[in-house]
Each structure stands twice: as structure tokens, then as C-alpha cells.
Amino acid sequence: MYETIDLDRIDSIQTPPEEEPARQYYFLARCRKYVENESRRMGRALTARVVTFGCQMNARDSEKLSGILKEAGFQTADDEEADFVIYNTCTVRDNANQRVYGRLGHLNSLKKKNPRMKIALCGCMMQEPSVIEKIRKSYSFVDLIFGTHNIYKFAELLSAMFEQEGMVLDIWKDTDRIVEDLPASRKYPFKSGINIMFGCNNFCSYCIVPYVRGRERSRAPRDILREITSLVSEGVVEVMLLGQNVNSYGKNAEFSMTFAQLLEEVEQIEGLKRIRFMTSHPKDLSDDLIQVMKKSTKICRHLHLPLQSGSTRILEAMNRKYTREQYLRLADKIRREIPDISLTTDIIVGFPGEEPRDVDETIDVIQKVGFDNAFTFLYSRRTGTPAAAMANQVMPEVAKEGFDRLLKVVQDTARQNILRLKGQVLDALTEEVNEQDEHFLTGRLSNNTIVHFRGDKSLVGKIVKVHLKECHGFYYVGELLSE
Ligand code: SAH
Ligand code: SF4
Ligand code: F3S
């Protein structure tokens, strides 16, 4: 494991080893020398800042980037006035891209004040050739660019950036590789994301993810279990298993294990208290999974099950591979088997060809299923996806009208649903001291609802019993009963 490696004993003058992860340890040792020398020259520690856009997968990737930077000797900066800034980008919707461009302008002004500052970009946006072209032309002050497939090479790329002049650019089209045993620096000491698979093979017609994250690859069960066991020994009590479609875990893999079986194995890990996962595609959600969730004492009572649309016609055009009725039946079955479960979802409004009557159908599904929360997105046309080439794009005003109508139903339904918890006493994992009032703590229930309660900061990271007293729309204020 990584923890047993002494970087200072690696001879970084010799030629680098070919095999991984030894090669990255070697470059990490080189980075450490560089950071040491620079710090000496400047008479202060070097600082680094990782900025994350996008989903949980990116958040976990950023912890890996932070792990490398920490091992290289950087101190964490609280803002972007740092010696090294890296943006881990998202491209799922155009507004994610625009935010990156906007902030890059600001970084340029910071770099003018600190000319030795280094700027790096990585993540999903970098897998798009048009983005790379634009950055080379208009943002040539960027020092390092890499993509999603070679993030494991971060130490090597960092070392190249320190040692050579001009922009370092390394983008791969795809990969079948998974490199284990690299460091990660967790945001929370008591909970962690765990990648169980990478990439996506579903090609929903609106979605860019399969193009920028590549083909589906499942991590070997023994590597996942070993990582979780080691995290638990460091104090982690809650894990979130991550993949674009966790229900297809193990498909086309050398080993034979389904997602439901993997969950059963994870459940056995002593000391682990809570298991979450994200995201489930409705088309692959098995009865076995429902039964494993039902029996489990550790799997949280929350399922995020993206609907996208409640109209079968639109679902078909989206290539989602289920109908409105199949989704409703599935939700019904889950609710019957696990009555205290919270269902949440994602919805897109304004997909090509969508008409007000399709939005009505989506609204109907929302009301029938009674989601606890739904993330609603305006359709964003992503170049290269099949939906982008469809002729019947929806006018922005029409999409916005549908979006507003839908959002209101989503909020009303969620508000009504969450009321059912009033008066109950439930376990909450205390996540942090409340931002507004330091006498209050913020915790998360098994079903993902947030609760604020009065308590001491020593409880952060602990699971406590909370009496849910007042419902404030999407969250509760409660009273701490016991630890
Ligand atoms: N793998 C997950 C979703 C990943 S992207 C799944 O299949 O559910 C997260 C959400 O972004 C999606 O569920 C979808 O609702 C939304 N999304 C993806 N592409 C989009 C686009 N082009 N425009 C608007 N929303 C989009
Ligand atoms: Fe995108 Fe569909 Fe894959 Fe989710 S399952 S990442 S929405 S292509
Ligand atoms: Fe965005 Fe990439 Fe995640 S496009 S949503 S960061 S997989």
C-alpha cells in the first residue's frame, strides 16, 4: 500500500520505472524536491488550491489530486491566491463550461501578480478537442492540461510542468487502465467516496459523459474492499460507492460479481456504519439489489433513481431504455419492499421534441412517485451527442416555461413528503458545525435529509439520535437525544 512507501528514499536521479504505481511514486519524489527547493528560495511554504466542478466522481478525483499535492509538500490554500491552482472541470451542461472560462480570466490576473504561479486544468471538459483549441488560443497562460483517463499520472505531469518551459498537454482518447494505490486526501475524515467503476456505456442521447469518461470499467472487488477496510481503520464510518451506473457493476469484467453481491461484501466490513451509492440507472436495478437493501442494516434509506422524463416518447428519444410505466412499477416495488426509503431523481426539461403534454406526464410521475427531491435541469445541447443533431430543438422560452412549472411541483411534493418525518427520532451522522451558528451542528439522516441541532463540535463524525421537531421546507431542526 501507498502508506508504506518512503518517498525520500526514492532515487529520483535514476531513470523512472516503467510499472505503475512505482512510476508515480518516483515522480512524486521529484516533485517533492522541486517544492522543497522553491520553498527555500521563496522563504515560505508553497500553497496549492484544487477547485472542483461537477459530480461526486469529480469530487473524489479531486481528493486524489489533493493527495498528490500534499505528498509533494504543498500546503492547502483557502482561495485561489496560491502558487498552484488546478480546476477539475465538468462539461455535462454548458453553464459548467462557462463558469470555468469566467474564472480563468480571474486566474490570469492573479498570475500577473505572482508570475511563478502555475495553473492547471483537468477533468471532463478537457476531453473535448474544441475546448483544448480554445484554451490554447485564448488562455495560453495555462501551464498544464490533462484529461480524465490519465489523472493517475498527475505526479508525472506535475513534475514535467516544473521541469519544462511552456504548456504541458496530455490528453488520452480512452483507457482500459485502473491504477491502484495512489494517495488521496479526504475532505471529511469520517466519510469518503469510493470509485467502484469508471466510464459509462449507456449513451443516453443528450449526454456527453460516455464521450469524456470513456468505456465502462469495474474495479476489482478485492481492491474496493481493501480500500474501504483501510479507510475504516482511519476513522471513516460512511462510504459512498461511486459510478455513473452502479447497477451494471461487474458486467464485462474478469471477475464475477454483481452490484448487489458487492454491497453484501461491503456490509461485512466491521466498523463501517453507513453505505451509500450513486447513481442507479432504472433499467438495470435488480430485485436482488432491492432485497439486499431491505435486509441491510448499513445501506442508507435513500435511492437516487434518475427519471429524466416521465414521457415514454421522450424517454425513447433519450435512449433511456425504460418506459414511464416501467419506472412507476419499479418505484412502487421499491416503496413496497422498503417503506421508509427516500427516492430522489434527476429530470431534464426541454429535450428536443418535448411538448407541454410531455412535461405534464413528467409532473404526473413526480406526483405519483412522491420524490423527496428532484434535481431539475434545462436541457443543454452538447456537441457530438445524438440529441444535439436532432432537428426539433425546443425554444428556450418554451423550455423555461416547462421548467418553472415542473420546479414548483417538485418543491411542493418534496415539502409535503419531508413532513412525514416530523416527530420521529432518527440517527444522524454529524457532518459539521453549522455555518450560521456555531452552537448548532449539521447532520444527515440515513435518508439523506439534513437536520440542524444544538450540540458540541466534538460530535462531528459521530452518529447521534435526533428528535425531528420543526420542518423548514427541505431540512429539519431537531433536538439531540443521545450519542
Ligand atoms: N449517470 C447518471 C447521471 C450523470 S449526469 C445517470 O445516468 O443518472 C447527472 C445528470 O445531469 C443527469 O441525470 C441528467 O439529468 C443531467 N444531464 C446530463 N446531460 C445533460 C444535458 N445535456 N442537459 C441537461 N442535463 C443533463
Ligand atoms: Fe450520461 Fe446516461 Fe451514462 Fe448517466 S447513464 S452518465 S445520463 S449516458
Ligand atoms: Fe460533469 Fe464529468 Fe461528472 S461531465 S457530471 S464531472 S462525469
Short mmCIF file of N, CA and C in Angstrom, two decimals, residues 372-437:
data_model
loop_
_atom_site.label_atom_id
_atom_site.label_comp_id
_atom_site.label_asym_id
_atom_site.label_seq_id
_atom_site.Cartn_x
_atom_site.Cartn_y
_atom_site.Cartn_z
N ASP A 372 -38.59 12.75 -2.80
CA ASP A 372 -38.16 13.61 -1.70
C ASP A 372 -37.39 14.81 -2.21
N ASN A 373 -36.80 14.65 -3.38
CA ASN A 373 -36.11 15.77 -4.00
C ASN A 373 -35.88 15.41 -5.46
N ALA A 374 -35.83 16.43 -6.30
CA ALA A 374 -35.52 16.17 -7.71
C ALA A 374 -34.64 17.31 -8.21
N PHE A 375 -33.55 16.95 -8.85
CA PHE A 375 -32.68 17.96 -9.46
C PHE A 375 -33.20 18.16 -10.87
N THR A 376 -33.66 19.37 -11.14
CA THR A 376 -34.22 19.64 -12.48
C THR A 376 -33.23 20.46 -13.28
N PHE A 377 -33.01 20.04 -14.52
CA PHE A 377 -32.04 20.73 -15.37
C PHE A 377 -32.70 21.14 -16.67
N LEU A 378 -32.33 22.32 -17.16
CA LEU A 378 -32.73 22.70 -18.51
C LEU A 378 -31.83 21.94 -19.47
N TYR A 379 -32.41 21.37 -20.49
CA TYR A 379 -31.61 20.64 -21.48
C TYR A 379 -30.51 21.53 -22.03
N SER A 380 -29.31 20.99 -22.11
CA SER A 380 -28.17 21.72 -22.66
C SER A 380 -27.63 20.93 -23.86
N ARG A 381 -27.50 21.61 -24.97
CA ARG A 381 -27.11 20.93 -26.22
C ARG A 381 -25.61 20.67 -26.20
N ARG A 382 -25.21 19.41 -26.16
CA ARG A 382 -23.80 19.06 -26.08
C ARG A 382 -23.30 18.57 -27.44
N THR A 383 -22.40 19.31 -28.01
CA THR A 383 -21.86 18.98 -29.34
C THR A 383 -21.33 17.54 -29.37
N GLY A 384 -21.72 16.81 -30.40
CA GLY A 384 -21.22 15.44 -30.54
C GLY A 384 -22.20 14.40 -30.06
N THR A 385 -23.22 14.81 -29.28
CA THR A 385 -24.21 13.82 -28.82
C THR A 385 -25.33 13.73 -29.87
N PRO A 386 -26.01 12.57 -29.95
CA PRO A 386 -27.08 12.44 -30.94
C PRO A 386 -28.18 13.49 -30.80
N ALA A 387 -28.53 13.87 -29.56
CA ALA A 387 -29.63 14.83 -29.37
C ALA A 387 -29.27 16.21 -29.94
N ALA A 388 -27.97 16.54 -29.95
CA ALA A 388 -27.56 17.85 -30.44
C ALA A 388 -27.87 17.99 -31.93
N ALA A 389 -27.91 16.83 -32.62
CA ALA A 389 -28.15 16.86 -34.07
C ALA A 389 -29.63 16.76 -34.40
N MET A 390 -30.50 16.60 -33.39
CA MET A 390 -31.92 16.48 -33.68
C MET A 390 -32.48 17.82 -34.15
N ALA A 391 -33.41 17.73 -35.10
CA ALA A 391 -33.89 18.96 -35.74
C ALA A 391 -34.85 19.73 -34.85
N ASN A 392 -35.55 19.01 -33.98
CA ASN A 392 -36.65 19.64 -33.24
C ASN A 392 -36.23 20.21 -31.88
N GLN A 393 -35.18 21.03 -31.86
CA GLN A 393 -34.74 21.64 -30.61
C GLN A 393 -35.86 22.54 -30.08
N VAL A 394 -35.98 22.60 -28.77
CA VAL A 394 -37.06 23.37 -28.14
C VAL A 394 -36.60 24.82 -27.93
N MET A 395 -37.50 25.77 -28.20
CA MET A 395 -37.18 27.18 -27.98
C MET A 395 -36.92 27.42 -26.49
N PRO A 396 -35.91 28.25 -26.17
CA PRO A 396 -35.58 28.47 -24.76
C PRO A 396 -36.76 28.95 -23.91
N GLU A 397 -37.64 29.81 -24.47
CA GLU A 397 -38.76 30.32 -23.66
C GLU A 397 -39.71 29.17 -23.30
N VAL A 398 -39.90 28.25 -24.26
CA VAL A 398 -40.82 27.13 -24.02
C VAL A 398 -40.23 26.22 -22.95
N ALA A 399 -38.93 25.94 -23.07
CA ALA A 399 -38.26 25.08 -22.10
C ALA A 399 -38.35 25.71 -20.71
N LYS A 400 -38.11 27.01 -20.65
CA LYS A 400 -38.12 27.71 -19.36
C LYS A 400 -39.50 27.65 -18.72
N GLU A 401 -40.52 27.75 -19.54
CA GLU A 401 -41.89 27.71 -19.03
C GLU A 401 -42.16 26.33 -18.40
N GLY A 402 -41.77 25.28 -19.12
CA GLY A 402 -41.94 23.92 -18.61
C GLY A 402 -41.12 23.71 -17.33
N PHE A 403 -39.92 24.26 -17.34
CA PHE A 403 -39.01 24.11 -16.20
C PHE A 403 -39.64 24.73 -14.94
N ASP A 404 -40.16 25.94 -15.08
CA ASP A 404 -40.74 26.62 -13.91
C ASP A 404 -41.96 25.87 -13.38
N ARG A 405 -42.75 25.38 -14.32
CA ARG A 405 -43.97 24.65 -13.93
C ARG A 405 -43.59 23.39 -13.15
N LEU A 406 -42.58 22.70 -13.67
CA LEU A 406 -42.14 21.46 -13.06
C LEU A 406 -41.49 21.69 -11.70
N LEU A 407 -40.68 22.74 -11.64
CA LEU A 407 -39.95 23.02 -10.40
C LEU A 407 -40.92 23.26 -9.24
N LYS A 408 -42.01 23.91 -9.54
CA LYS A 408 -42.98 24.21 -8.49
C LYS A 408 -43.56 22.90 -7.93
N VAL A 409 -43.87 21.97 -8.83
CA VAL A 409 -44.42 20.68 -8.38
C VAL A 409 -43.37 19.91 -7.58
N VAL A 410 -42.15 19.94 -8.07
CA VAL A 410 -41.06 19.24 -7.38
C VAL A 410 -40.96 19.77 -5.95
N GLN A 411 -40.98 21.09 -5.81
CA GLN A 411 -40.80 21.68 -4.48
C GLN A 411 -41.99 21.38 -3.57
N ASP A 412 -43.20 21.48 -4.12
CA ASP A 412 -44.38 21.19 -3.30
C ASP A 412 -44.38 19.74 -2.85
N THR A 413 -44.07 18.82 -3.78
CA THR A 413 -44.07 17.40 -3.44
C THR A 413 -43.01 17.10 -2.38
N ALA A 414 -41.83 17.68 -2.56
CA ALA A 414 -40.75 17.41 -1.61
C ALA A 414 -41.13 17.92 -0.23
N ARG A 415 -41.71 19.12 -0.20
CA ARG A 415 -42.09 19.71 1.09
C ARG A 415 -43.11 18.84 1.81
N GLN A 416 -44.10 18.37 1.05
CA GLN A 416 -45.12 17.51 1.67
C GLN A 416 -44.51 16.22 2.19
N ASN A 417 -43.63 15.63 1.38
CA ASN A 417 -43.05 14.34 1.74
C ASN A 417 -42.21 14.40 2.99
N ILE A 418 -41.40 15.43 3.06
CA ILE A 418 -40.44 15.51 4.15
C ILE A 418 -41.17 15.70 5.49
N LEU A 419 -42.40 16.22 5.42
CA LEU A 419 -43.20 16.40 6.64
C LEU A 419 -43.48 15.09 7.38
N ARG A 420 -43.46 13.98 6.63
CA ARG A 420 -43.78 12.69 7.25
C ARG A 420 -42.79 12.32 8.37
N LEU A 421 -41.63 12.95 8.35
CA LEU A 421 -40.61 12.61 9.34
C LEU A 421 -40.81 13.33 10.68
N LYS A 422 -41.69 14.30 10.69
CA LYS A 422 -41.87 15.15 11.87
C LYS A 422 -42.19 14.32 13.11
N GLY A 423 -41.47 14.59 14.20
CA GLY A 423 -41.73 13.90 15.45
C GLY A 423 -40.92 12.61 15.62
N GLN A 424 -40.33 12.12 14.53
CA GLN A 424 -39.56 10.87 14.63
C GLN A 424 -38.21 11.09 15.29
N VAL A 425 -37.67 10.01 15.86
CA VAL A 425 -36.31 10.05 16.41
C VAL A 425 -35.45 9.20 15.48
N LEU A 426 -34.47 9.82 14.84
CA LEU A 426 -33.68 9.09 13.85
C LEU A 426 -32.19 9.33 14.06
N ASP A 427 -31.39 8.41 13.50
CA ASP A 427 -29.92 8.56 13.57
C ASP A 427 -29.46 9.60 12.56
N ALA A 428 -28.54 10.45 13.00
CA ALA A 428 -27.93 11.41 12.07
C ALA A 428 -26.42 11.32 12.20
N LEU A 429 -25.75 11.34 11.08
CA LEU A 429 -24.28 11.44 11.12
C LEU A 429 -23.95 12.93 11.16
N THR A 430 -23.28 13.35 12.23
CA THR A 430 -22.95 14.77 12.38
C THR A 430 -21.83 15.11 11.41
N GLU A 431 -22.10 16.04 10.50
CA GLU A 431 -21.10 16.32 9.46
C GLU A 431 -20.28 17.56 9.72
N GLU A 432 -20.91 18.59 10.29
CA GLU A 432 -20.12 19.81 10.54
C GLU A 432 -20.79 20.74 11.51
N VAL A 433 -20.00 21.73 11.96
CA VAL A 433 -20.57 22.79 12.78
C VAL A 433 -21.34 23.69 11.83
N ASN A 434 -22.53 24.09 12.25
CA ASN A 434 -23.38 24.92 11.40
C ASN A 434 -22.68 26.21 11.01
N GLU A 435 -22.82 26.56 9.74
CA GLU A 435 -22.10 27.75 9.25
C GLU A 435 -22.62 29.05 9.87
N GLN A 436 -23.93 29.11 10.12
CA GLN A 436 -24.50 30.35 10.64
C GLN A 436 -24.38 30.49 12.15
N ASP A 437 -24.44 29.39 12.86
CA ASP A 437 -24.46 29.45 14.32
C ASP A 437 -23.59 28.33 14.88
#
